[in-house]
Coordinates of C-alpha atoms in Angstrom, one line a residue:
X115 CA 35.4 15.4 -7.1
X116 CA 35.7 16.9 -3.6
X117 CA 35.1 15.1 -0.5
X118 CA 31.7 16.2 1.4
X119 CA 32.9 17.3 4.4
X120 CA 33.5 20.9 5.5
X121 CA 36.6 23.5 4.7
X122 CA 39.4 24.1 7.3
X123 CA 39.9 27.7 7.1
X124 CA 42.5 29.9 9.4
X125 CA 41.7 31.1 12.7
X126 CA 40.7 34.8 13.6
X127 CA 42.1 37.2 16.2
X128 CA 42.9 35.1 19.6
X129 CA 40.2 35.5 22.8
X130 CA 37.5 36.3 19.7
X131 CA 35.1 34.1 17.9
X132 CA 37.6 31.9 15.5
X133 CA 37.6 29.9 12.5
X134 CA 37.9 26.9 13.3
X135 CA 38.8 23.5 11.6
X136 CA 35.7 21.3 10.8
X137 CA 35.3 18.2 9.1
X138 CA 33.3 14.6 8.5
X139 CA 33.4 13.0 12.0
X140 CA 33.4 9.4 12.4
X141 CA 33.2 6.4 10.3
X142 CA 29.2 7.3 9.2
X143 CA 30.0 11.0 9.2
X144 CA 27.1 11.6 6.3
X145 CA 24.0 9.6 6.2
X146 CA 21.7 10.1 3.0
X147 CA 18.0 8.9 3.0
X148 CA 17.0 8.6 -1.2
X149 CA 13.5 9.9 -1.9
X150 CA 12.0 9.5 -5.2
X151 CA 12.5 13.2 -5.9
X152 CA 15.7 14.3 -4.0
X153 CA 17.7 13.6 -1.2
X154 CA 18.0 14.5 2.6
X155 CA 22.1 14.5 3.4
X156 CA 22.7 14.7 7.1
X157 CA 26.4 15.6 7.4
X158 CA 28.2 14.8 10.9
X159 CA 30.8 17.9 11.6
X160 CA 33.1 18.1 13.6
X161 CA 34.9 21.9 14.8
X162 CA 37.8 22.2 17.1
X163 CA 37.2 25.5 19.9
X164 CA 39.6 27.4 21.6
X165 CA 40.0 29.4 24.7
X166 CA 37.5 31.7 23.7
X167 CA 34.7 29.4 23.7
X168 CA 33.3 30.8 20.2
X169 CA 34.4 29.5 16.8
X170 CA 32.6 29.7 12.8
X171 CA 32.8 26.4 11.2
X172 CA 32.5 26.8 7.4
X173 CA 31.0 23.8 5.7
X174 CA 30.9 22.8 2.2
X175 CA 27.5 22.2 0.6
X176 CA 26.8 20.7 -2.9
X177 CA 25.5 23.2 -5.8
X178 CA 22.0 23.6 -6.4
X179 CA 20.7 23.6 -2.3
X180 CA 19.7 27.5 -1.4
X181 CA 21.9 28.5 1.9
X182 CA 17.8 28.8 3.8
X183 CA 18.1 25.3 3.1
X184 CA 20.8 24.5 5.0
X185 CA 19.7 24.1 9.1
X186 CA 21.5 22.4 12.1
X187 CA 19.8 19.3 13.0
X188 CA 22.0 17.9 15.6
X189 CA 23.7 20.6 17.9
X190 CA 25.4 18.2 20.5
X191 CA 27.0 20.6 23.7
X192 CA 27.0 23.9 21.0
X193 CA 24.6 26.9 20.9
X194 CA 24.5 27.7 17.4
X195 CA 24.3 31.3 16.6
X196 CA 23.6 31.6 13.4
X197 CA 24.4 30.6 9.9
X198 CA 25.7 32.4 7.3
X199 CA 26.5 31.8 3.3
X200 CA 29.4 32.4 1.9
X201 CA 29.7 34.3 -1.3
X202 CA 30.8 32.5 -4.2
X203 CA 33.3 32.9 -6.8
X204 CA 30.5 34.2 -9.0
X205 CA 29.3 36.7 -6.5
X206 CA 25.9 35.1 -5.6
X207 CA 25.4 34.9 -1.9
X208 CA 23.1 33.9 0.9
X209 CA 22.9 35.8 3.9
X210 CA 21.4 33.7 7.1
X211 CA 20.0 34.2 10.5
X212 CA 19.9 32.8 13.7
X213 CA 17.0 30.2 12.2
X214 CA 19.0 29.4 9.6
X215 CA 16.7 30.8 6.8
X216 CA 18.7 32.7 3.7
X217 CA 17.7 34.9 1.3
X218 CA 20.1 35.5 -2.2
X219 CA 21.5 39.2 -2.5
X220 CA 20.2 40.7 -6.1
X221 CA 17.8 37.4 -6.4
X222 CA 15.1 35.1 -5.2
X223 CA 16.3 31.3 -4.0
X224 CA 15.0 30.1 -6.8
X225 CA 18.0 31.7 -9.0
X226 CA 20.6 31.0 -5.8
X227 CA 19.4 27.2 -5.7
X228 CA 20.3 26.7 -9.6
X229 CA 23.5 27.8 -9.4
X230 CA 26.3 25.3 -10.6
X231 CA 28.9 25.3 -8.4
X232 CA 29.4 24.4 -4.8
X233 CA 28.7 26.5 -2.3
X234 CA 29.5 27.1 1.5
X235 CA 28.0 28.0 5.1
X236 CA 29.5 29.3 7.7
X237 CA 28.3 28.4 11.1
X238 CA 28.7 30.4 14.2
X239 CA 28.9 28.4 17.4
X240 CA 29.4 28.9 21.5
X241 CA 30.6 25.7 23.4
X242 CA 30.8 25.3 27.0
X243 CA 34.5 25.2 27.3
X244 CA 37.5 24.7 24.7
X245 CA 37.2 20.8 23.1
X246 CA 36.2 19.2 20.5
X247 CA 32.5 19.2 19.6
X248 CA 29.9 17.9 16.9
X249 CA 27.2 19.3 15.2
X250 CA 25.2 18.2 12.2
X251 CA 23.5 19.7 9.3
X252 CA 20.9 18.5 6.9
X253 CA 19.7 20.2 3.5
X254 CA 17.8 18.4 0.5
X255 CA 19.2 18.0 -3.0
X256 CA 18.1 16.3 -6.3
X257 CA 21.6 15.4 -7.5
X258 CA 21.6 12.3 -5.8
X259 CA 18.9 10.1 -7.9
X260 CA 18.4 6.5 -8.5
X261 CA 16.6 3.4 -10.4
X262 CA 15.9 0.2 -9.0
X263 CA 15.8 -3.1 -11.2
X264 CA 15.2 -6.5 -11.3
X265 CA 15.7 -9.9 -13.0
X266 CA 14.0 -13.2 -12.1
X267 CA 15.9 -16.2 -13.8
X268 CA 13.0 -19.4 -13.9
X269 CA 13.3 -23.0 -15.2
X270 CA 11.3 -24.9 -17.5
X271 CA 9.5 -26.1 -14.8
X272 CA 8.5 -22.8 -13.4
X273 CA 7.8 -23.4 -10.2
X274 CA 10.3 -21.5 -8.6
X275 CA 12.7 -18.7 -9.0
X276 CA 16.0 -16.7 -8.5
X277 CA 15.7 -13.5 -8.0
X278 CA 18.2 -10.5 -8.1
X279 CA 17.6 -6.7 -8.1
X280 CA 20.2 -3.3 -7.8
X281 CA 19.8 0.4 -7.7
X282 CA 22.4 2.6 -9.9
X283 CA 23.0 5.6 -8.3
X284 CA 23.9 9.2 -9.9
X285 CA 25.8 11.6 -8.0
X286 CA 26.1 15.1 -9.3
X287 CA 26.5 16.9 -6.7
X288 CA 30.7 17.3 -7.0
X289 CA 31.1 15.5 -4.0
X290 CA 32.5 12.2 -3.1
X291 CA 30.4 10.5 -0.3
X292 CA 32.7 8.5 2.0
X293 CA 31.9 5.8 4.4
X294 CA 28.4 7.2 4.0
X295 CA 25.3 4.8 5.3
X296 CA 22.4 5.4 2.8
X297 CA 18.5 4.3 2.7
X298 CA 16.4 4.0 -0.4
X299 CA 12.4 5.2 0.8
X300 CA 10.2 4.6 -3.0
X301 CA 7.5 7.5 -2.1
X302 CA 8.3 11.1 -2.6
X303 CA 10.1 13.3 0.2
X304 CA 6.6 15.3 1.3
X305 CA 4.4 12.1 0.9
X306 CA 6.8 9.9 3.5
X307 CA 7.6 12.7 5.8
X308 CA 3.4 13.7 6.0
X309 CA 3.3 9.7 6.8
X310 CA 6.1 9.8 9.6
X311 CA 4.4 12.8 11.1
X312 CA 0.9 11.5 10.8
X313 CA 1.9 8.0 12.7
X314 CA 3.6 10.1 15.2
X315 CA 0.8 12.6 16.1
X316 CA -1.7 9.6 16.0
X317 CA 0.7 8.1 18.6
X318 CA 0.9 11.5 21.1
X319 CA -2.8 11.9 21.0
X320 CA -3.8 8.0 21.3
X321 CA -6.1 8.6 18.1
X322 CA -6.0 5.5 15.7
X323 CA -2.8 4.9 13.6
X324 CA -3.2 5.8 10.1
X325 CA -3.5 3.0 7.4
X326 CA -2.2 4.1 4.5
X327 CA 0.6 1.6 3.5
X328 CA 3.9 3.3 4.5
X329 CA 7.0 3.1 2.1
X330 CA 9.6 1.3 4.3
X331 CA 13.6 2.8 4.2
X332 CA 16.0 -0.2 3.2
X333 CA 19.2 0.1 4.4
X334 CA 21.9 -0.3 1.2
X335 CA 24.7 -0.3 4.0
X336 CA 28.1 2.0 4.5
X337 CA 28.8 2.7 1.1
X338 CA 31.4 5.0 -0.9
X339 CA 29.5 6.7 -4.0
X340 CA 31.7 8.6 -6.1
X341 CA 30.8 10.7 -9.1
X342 CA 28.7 9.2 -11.6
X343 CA 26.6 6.6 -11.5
X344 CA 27.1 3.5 -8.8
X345 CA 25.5 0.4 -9.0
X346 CA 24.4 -1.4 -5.7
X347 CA 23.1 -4.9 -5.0
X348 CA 19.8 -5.1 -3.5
X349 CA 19.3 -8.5 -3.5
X350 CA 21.4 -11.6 -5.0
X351 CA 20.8 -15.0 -5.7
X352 CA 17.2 -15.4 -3.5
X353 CA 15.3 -18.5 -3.9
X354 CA 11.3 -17.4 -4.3
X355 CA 8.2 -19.4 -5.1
X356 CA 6.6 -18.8 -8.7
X357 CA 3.5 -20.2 -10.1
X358 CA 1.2 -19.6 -13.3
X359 CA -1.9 -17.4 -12.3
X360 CA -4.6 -15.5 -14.3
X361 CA -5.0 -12.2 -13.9
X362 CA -7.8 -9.5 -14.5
X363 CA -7.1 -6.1 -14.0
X364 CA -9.3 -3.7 -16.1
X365 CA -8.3 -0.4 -14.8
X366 CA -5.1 0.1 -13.7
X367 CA -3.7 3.0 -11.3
X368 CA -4.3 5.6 -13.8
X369 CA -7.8 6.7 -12.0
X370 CA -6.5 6.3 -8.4
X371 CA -7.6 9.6 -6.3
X372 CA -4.7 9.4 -3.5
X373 CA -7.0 11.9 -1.0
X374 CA -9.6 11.3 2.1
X375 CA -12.1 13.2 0.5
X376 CA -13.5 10.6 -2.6
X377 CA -14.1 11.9 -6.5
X378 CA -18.2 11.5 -6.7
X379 CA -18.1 11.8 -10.3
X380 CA -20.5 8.8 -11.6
X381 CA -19.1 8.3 -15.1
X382 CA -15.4 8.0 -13.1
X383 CA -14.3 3.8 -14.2
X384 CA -17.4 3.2 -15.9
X385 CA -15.9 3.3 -19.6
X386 CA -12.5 1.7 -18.7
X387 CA -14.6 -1.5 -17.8
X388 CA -15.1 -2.2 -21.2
X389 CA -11.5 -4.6 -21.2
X390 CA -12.4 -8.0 -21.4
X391 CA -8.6 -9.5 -21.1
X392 CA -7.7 -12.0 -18.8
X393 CA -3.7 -11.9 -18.7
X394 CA -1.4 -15.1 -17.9
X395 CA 0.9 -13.9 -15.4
X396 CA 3.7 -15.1 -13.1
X397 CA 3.0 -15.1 -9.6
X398 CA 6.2 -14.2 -7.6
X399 CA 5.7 -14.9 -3.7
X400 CA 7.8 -12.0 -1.3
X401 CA 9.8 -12.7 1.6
X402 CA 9.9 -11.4 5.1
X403 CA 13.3 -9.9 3.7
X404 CA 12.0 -8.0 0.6
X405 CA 10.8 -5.2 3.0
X406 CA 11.7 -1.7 1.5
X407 CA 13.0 -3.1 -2.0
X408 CA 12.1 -0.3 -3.9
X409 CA 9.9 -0.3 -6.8
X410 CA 11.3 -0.9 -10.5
X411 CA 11.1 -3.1 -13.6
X412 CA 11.9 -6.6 -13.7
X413 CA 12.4 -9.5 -16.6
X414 CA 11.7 -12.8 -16.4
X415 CA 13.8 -15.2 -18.0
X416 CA 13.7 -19.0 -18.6
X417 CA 17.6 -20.9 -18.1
X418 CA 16.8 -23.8 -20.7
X419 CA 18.5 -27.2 -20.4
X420 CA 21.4 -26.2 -22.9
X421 CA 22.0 -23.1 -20.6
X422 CA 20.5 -20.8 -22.6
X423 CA 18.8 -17.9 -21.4
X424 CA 14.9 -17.1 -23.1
X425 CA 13.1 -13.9 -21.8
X426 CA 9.4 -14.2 -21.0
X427 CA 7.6 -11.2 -19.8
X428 CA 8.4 -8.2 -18.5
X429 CA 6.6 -6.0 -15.9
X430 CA 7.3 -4.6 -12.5
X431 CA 7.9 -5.9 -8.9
X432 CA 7.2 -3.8 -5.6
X433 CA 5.1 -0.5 -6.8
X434 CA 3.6 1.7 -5.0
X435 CA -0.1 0.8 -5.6
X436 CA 1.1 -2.9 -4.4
X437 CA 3.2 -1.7 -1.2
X438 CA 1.1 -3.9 1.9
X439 CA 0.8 -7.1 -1.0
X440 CA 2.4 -10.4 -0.1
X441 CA 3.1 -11.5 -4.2
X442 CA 3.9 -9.3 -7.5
X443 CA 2.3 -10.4 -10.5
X444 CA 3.9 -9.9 -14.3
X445 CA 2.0 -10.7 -17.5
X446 CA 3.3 -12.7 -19.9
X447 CA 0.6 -12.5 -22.4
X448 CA -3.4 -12.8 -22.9
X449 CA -4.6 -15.7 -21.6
X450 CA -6.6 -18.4 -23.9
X451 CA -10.4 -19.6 -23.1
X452 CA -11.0 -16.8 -20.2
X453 CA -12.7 -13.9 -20.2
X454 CA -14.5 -11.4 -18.0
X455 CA -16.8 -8.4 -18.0
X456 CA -16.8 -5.6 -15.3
X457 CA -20.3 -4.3 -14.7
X458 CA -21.0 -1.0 -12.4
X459 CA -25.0 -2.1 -11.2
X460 CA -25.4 1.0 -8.7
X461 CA -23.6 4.0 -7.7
X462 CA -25.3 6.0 -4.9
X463 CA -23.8 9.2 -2.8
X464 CA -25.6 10.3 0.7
X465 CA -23.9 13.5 1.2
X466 CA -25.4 14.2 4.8
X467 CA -24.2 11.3 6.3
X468 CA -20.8 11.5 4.1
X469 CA -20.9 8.2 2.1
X470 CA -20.8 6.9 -0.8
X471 CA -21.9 3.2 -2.4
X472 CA -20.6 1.7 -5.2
X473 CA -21.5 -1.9 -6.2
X474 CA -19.6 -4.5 -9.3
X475 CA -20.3 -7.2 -10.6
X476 CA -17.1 -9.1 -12.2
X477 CA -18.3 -12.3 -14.6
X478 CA -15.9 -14.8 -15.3
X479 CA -16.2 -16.8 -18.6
X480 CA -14.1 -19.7 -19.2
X481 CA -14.0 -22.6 -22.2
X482 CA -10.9 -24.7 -20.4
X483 CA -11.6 -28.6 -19.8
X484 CA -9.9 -27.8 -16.6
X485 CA -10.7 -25.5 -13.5
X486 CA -9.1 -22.3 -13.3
X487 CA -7.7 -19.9 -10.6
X488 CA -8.1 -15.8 -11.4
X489 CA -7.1 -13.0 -9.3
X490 CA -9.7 -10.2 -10.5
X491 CA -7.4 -6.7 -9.0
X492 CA -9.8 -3.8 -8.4
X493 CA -8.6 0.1 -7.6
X494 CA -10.4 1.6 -5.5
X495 CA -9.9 4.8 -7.1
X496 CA -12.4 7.2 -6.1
X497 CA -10.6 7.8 -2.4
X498 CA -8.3 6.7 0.3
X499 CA -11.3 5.9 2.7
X500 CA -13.0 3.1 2.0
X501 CA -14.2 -0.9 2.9
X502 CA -15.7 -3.7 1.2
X503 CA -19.3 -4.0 2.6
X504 CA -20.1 -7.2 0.6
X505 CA -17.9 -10.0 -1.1
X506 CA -19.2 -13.5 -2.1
X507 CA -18.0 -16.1 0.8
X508 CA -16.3 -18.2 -1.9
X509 CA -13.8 -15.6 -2.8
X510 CA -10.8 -13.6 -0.8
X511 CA -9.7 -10.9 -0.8
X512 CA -6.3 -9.0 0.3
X513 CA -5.3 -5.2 0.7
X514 CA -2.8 -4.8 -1.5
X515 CA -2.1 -1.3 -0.9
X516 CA -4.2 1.9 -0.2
X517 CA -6.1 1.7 -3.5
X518 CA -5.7 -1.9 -4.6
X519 CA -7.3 -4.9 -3.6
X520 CA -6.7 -8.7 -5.2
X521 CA -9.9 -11.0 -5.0
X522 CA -9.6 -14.3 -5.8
X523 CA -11.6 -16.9 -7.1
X524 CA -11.7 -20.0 -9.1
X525 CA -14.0 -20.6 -12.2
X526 CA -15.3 -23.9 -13.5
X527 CA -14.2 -26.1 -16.2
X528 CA -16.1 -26.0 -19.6
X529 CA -19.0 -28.7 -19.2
X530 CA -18.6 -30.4 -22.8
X531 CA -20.6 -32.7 -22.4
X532 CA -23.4 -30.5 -21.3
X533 CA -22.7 -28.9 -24.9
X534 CA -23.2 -32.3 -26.9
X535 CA -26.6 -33.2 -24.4
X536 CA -28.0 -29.5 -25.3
X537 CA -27.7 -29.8 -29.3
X538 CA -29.4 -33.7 -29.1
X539 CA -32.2 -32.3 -27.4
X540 CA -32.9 -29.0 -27.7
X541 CA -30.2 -27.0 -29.6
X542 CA -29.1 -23.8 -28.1
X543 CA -31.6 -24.1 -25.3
X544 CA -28.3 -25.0 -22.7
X545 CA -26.0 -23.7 -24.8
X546 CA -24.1 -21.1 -21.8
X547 CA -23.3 -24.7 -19.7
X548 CA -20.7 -25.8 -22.3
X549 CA -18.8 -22.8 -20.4
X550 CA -17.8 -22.4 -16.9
X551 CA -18.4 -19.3 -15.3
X552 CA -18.4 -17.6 -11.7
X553 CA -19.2 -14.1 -10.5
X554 CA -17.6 -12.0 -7.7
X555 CA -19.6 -9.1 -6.9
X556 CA -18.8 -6.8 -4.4
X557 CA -19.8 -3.5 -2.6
X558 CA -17.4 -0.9 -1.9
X559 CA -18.5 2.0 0.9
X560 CA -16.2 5.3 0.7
X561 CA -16.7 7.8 3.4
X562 CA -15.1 11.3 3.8
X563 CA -14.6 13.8 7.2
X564 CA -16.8 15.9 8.3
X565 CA -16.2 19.7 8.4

């Protein structure tokens, strides 16, 4: 396992352009942001310049990145020339311009970027004067990937929790990362980066920010991450609140349509209504603190008094879909006496004016001698543009993330004795009040740009 820095290498004719020694600056000398797909490596170099004010710094990169990948990011006092690859053992070779960009000699960078072995870079620089100077360079790989996981430890009581999470790296690369300070983003390199430059142009031109949920970079510290797989605490021992809640969740993220412009198809959710489950679930509550904990699966588990631990559900804390909610929810199982029906009544497009209205109707059935609380979870699913036009005053609603919203409401106990009246007087006439029941119906306006 080599060290990621880059290769001393001897120095050329004196008063000429010279190689010159180069190497990891600094105690954070590489900083790695993980994406879900890959990784963006930002490697801190430092290059030593003599009298002739002109020196090639070759740097070390890991196998797999394409030399056009490679680009200066960071130039300091230098004027960087160009870049250049250098040929490996095997013969491939990139050969660079002043941009940076590459092409592979015999092949396309396809071919050059699946190559496994390291390759290098060598990097012509000016500098003002003779010194010491730093530049850094940046390229993307996907030999650096990760999981997140999570466990939350409950007691009988259930009321609150402990909750503790890590991400296991995997290095591949052949490279030993060092003192390197790493961040964990959960969204895909393009999607984040779009995101970034979205908030930022909104920002130049005064126009509104965007409102798409963000993911949030957590900062997992100065780390060392050798070859293989390294496991790193994301959170330990943190006290949350947990309660019992139903849930009803009928269609899932599978339909969700993650673009400005919505899907008009009428059939689109209409058959995966049908579900008429109503899940117990755990209700964890986040912290201020859980900001950027990536997505990942988590178990529950109940310490009982003999010490003994008892799993009870597993699911997943921190998706995507959930990204601006304040709790996580994990079902433990389908929940006795409560049911619902999802109903579409009207679906209506008015393509001149760009909009589209779709209005539900969510009936809640319950037989329990006891009120009960239910968070009915819609997905918005046809598009990224949209607002609730109507919701009953009695329930609330959050934004869970750009496709997800959590209503709540509460449905009535069972009337029994309502049941016992009916069948003295009049049987089945008033049958439906030995039930409780409550609706939430809501109206859901999605609205596209104009071209």
């Amino acid at each position: 396992m080599r060290r990621l820095a880059a290769i001393a290498i001897a120095c050329a004719a004196c008063g000429g352009a010279q190689h010159a020694t180069a190497s990891a600056t600094g105690d954070l000398a590489t900083e790695v942001t993980l994406y879900r797909d890959l990784a963006l490596v930002k490697q801190r170099v430092e290059v030593v310049v003599g009298a002739g004010k002109q020196a090639v710094a070759r740097v070390a990169i890991p196998p797999g990145v394409a030399f056009g990948d490679v680009s200066v990011v960071d130039r300091g006092e230098l004027t960087i020339r160009q870049i250049r690859g250098v040929e490996r053992a095997d013969g491939t070779i990139g050969v660079g311009s002043g941009s940076g960009s590459a092409t592979a000699a015999g092949s396309d960078l396809a071919a050059l970027a699946a190559v496994d072995q390291p390759g290098e870079v060598d990097v012509d620089v000016d500098a003002p004067r003779a010194g010491t100077f730093a530049f850094t360079v940046a390229y993307t790989t996907v030999r650096l990937a990760w999981d997140a996981a999570y466990t939350v430890t409950t007691t009988t009581a259930r009321d609150d929790a402990t909750l503790g999470g890590a991400i296991a790296i995997r290095n591949t690369t052949g490279f030993a990362l060092a003192g390197a300070r790493l961040w964990v983003v959960d969204d895909l390199f393009a999607t984040a980066r779009q995101a970034e430059n979205g908030a930022v142009a909104a920002q130049l031109s005064g126009a509104p920010a965007p409102t798409t949920p963000k993911a949030v970079p957590r900062d997992l510290g100065v780390l060392d991450v050798g070859g293989g797989e390294t496991r790193v605490a994301l959170v330990r021992d943190a006290h949350r609140a947990l309660h019992a809640v139903l849930v009803y969740d009928p269609i899932g993220t599978e339909l969700d349509n993650p673009s400005a412009t919505p899907t008009l198809d009428p059939e689109r959710g209409v058959a995966e209504s049908k579900s008429t489950k109503v899940s117990e679930s755990f209700e964890l509550v986040r912290d201020a603190s859980d900001s950027g904990l990536p997505g990942g699966p988590v178990r529950i588990l109940e310490r009982r008094p003999d010490g003994t631990l008892a799993v009870l559900a597993d699911g997943t804390l921190y998706g995507a879909a959930s990204r601006a909610a304040t709790t996580d929810t994990v079902p433990v199982g389908v929940a006795d006496g409560v049911t619902a029906r999802r109903e579409r009544r009207d679906f209506s497009v008015d393509a001149d004016a760009h909009r589209a209205v779709e209005e539900f109707s969510i009936q809640l059935t319950s037989t329990r001698p006891a009120p009960v609380d239910v968070v009915v979870r819609e997905h918005l699913y046809r598009g990224e543009d949209w607002s609730i036009a109507y919701l009953p005053p009695r329930v609330t609603a959050t934004k869970d993330g750009q496709q997800q919203v959590s209503m709540r409401t509460r449905v009535p106990a069972a009337n029994k004795d309502a049941g016992n009246d009916a069948k003295s007087k009049d049987a089945g006439k008033d049958a439906d009040k030995t039930v409780g029941k409550t609706e939430v119906y809501y109206v859901v306006v999605y609205t596209w740009p104009k071209t």
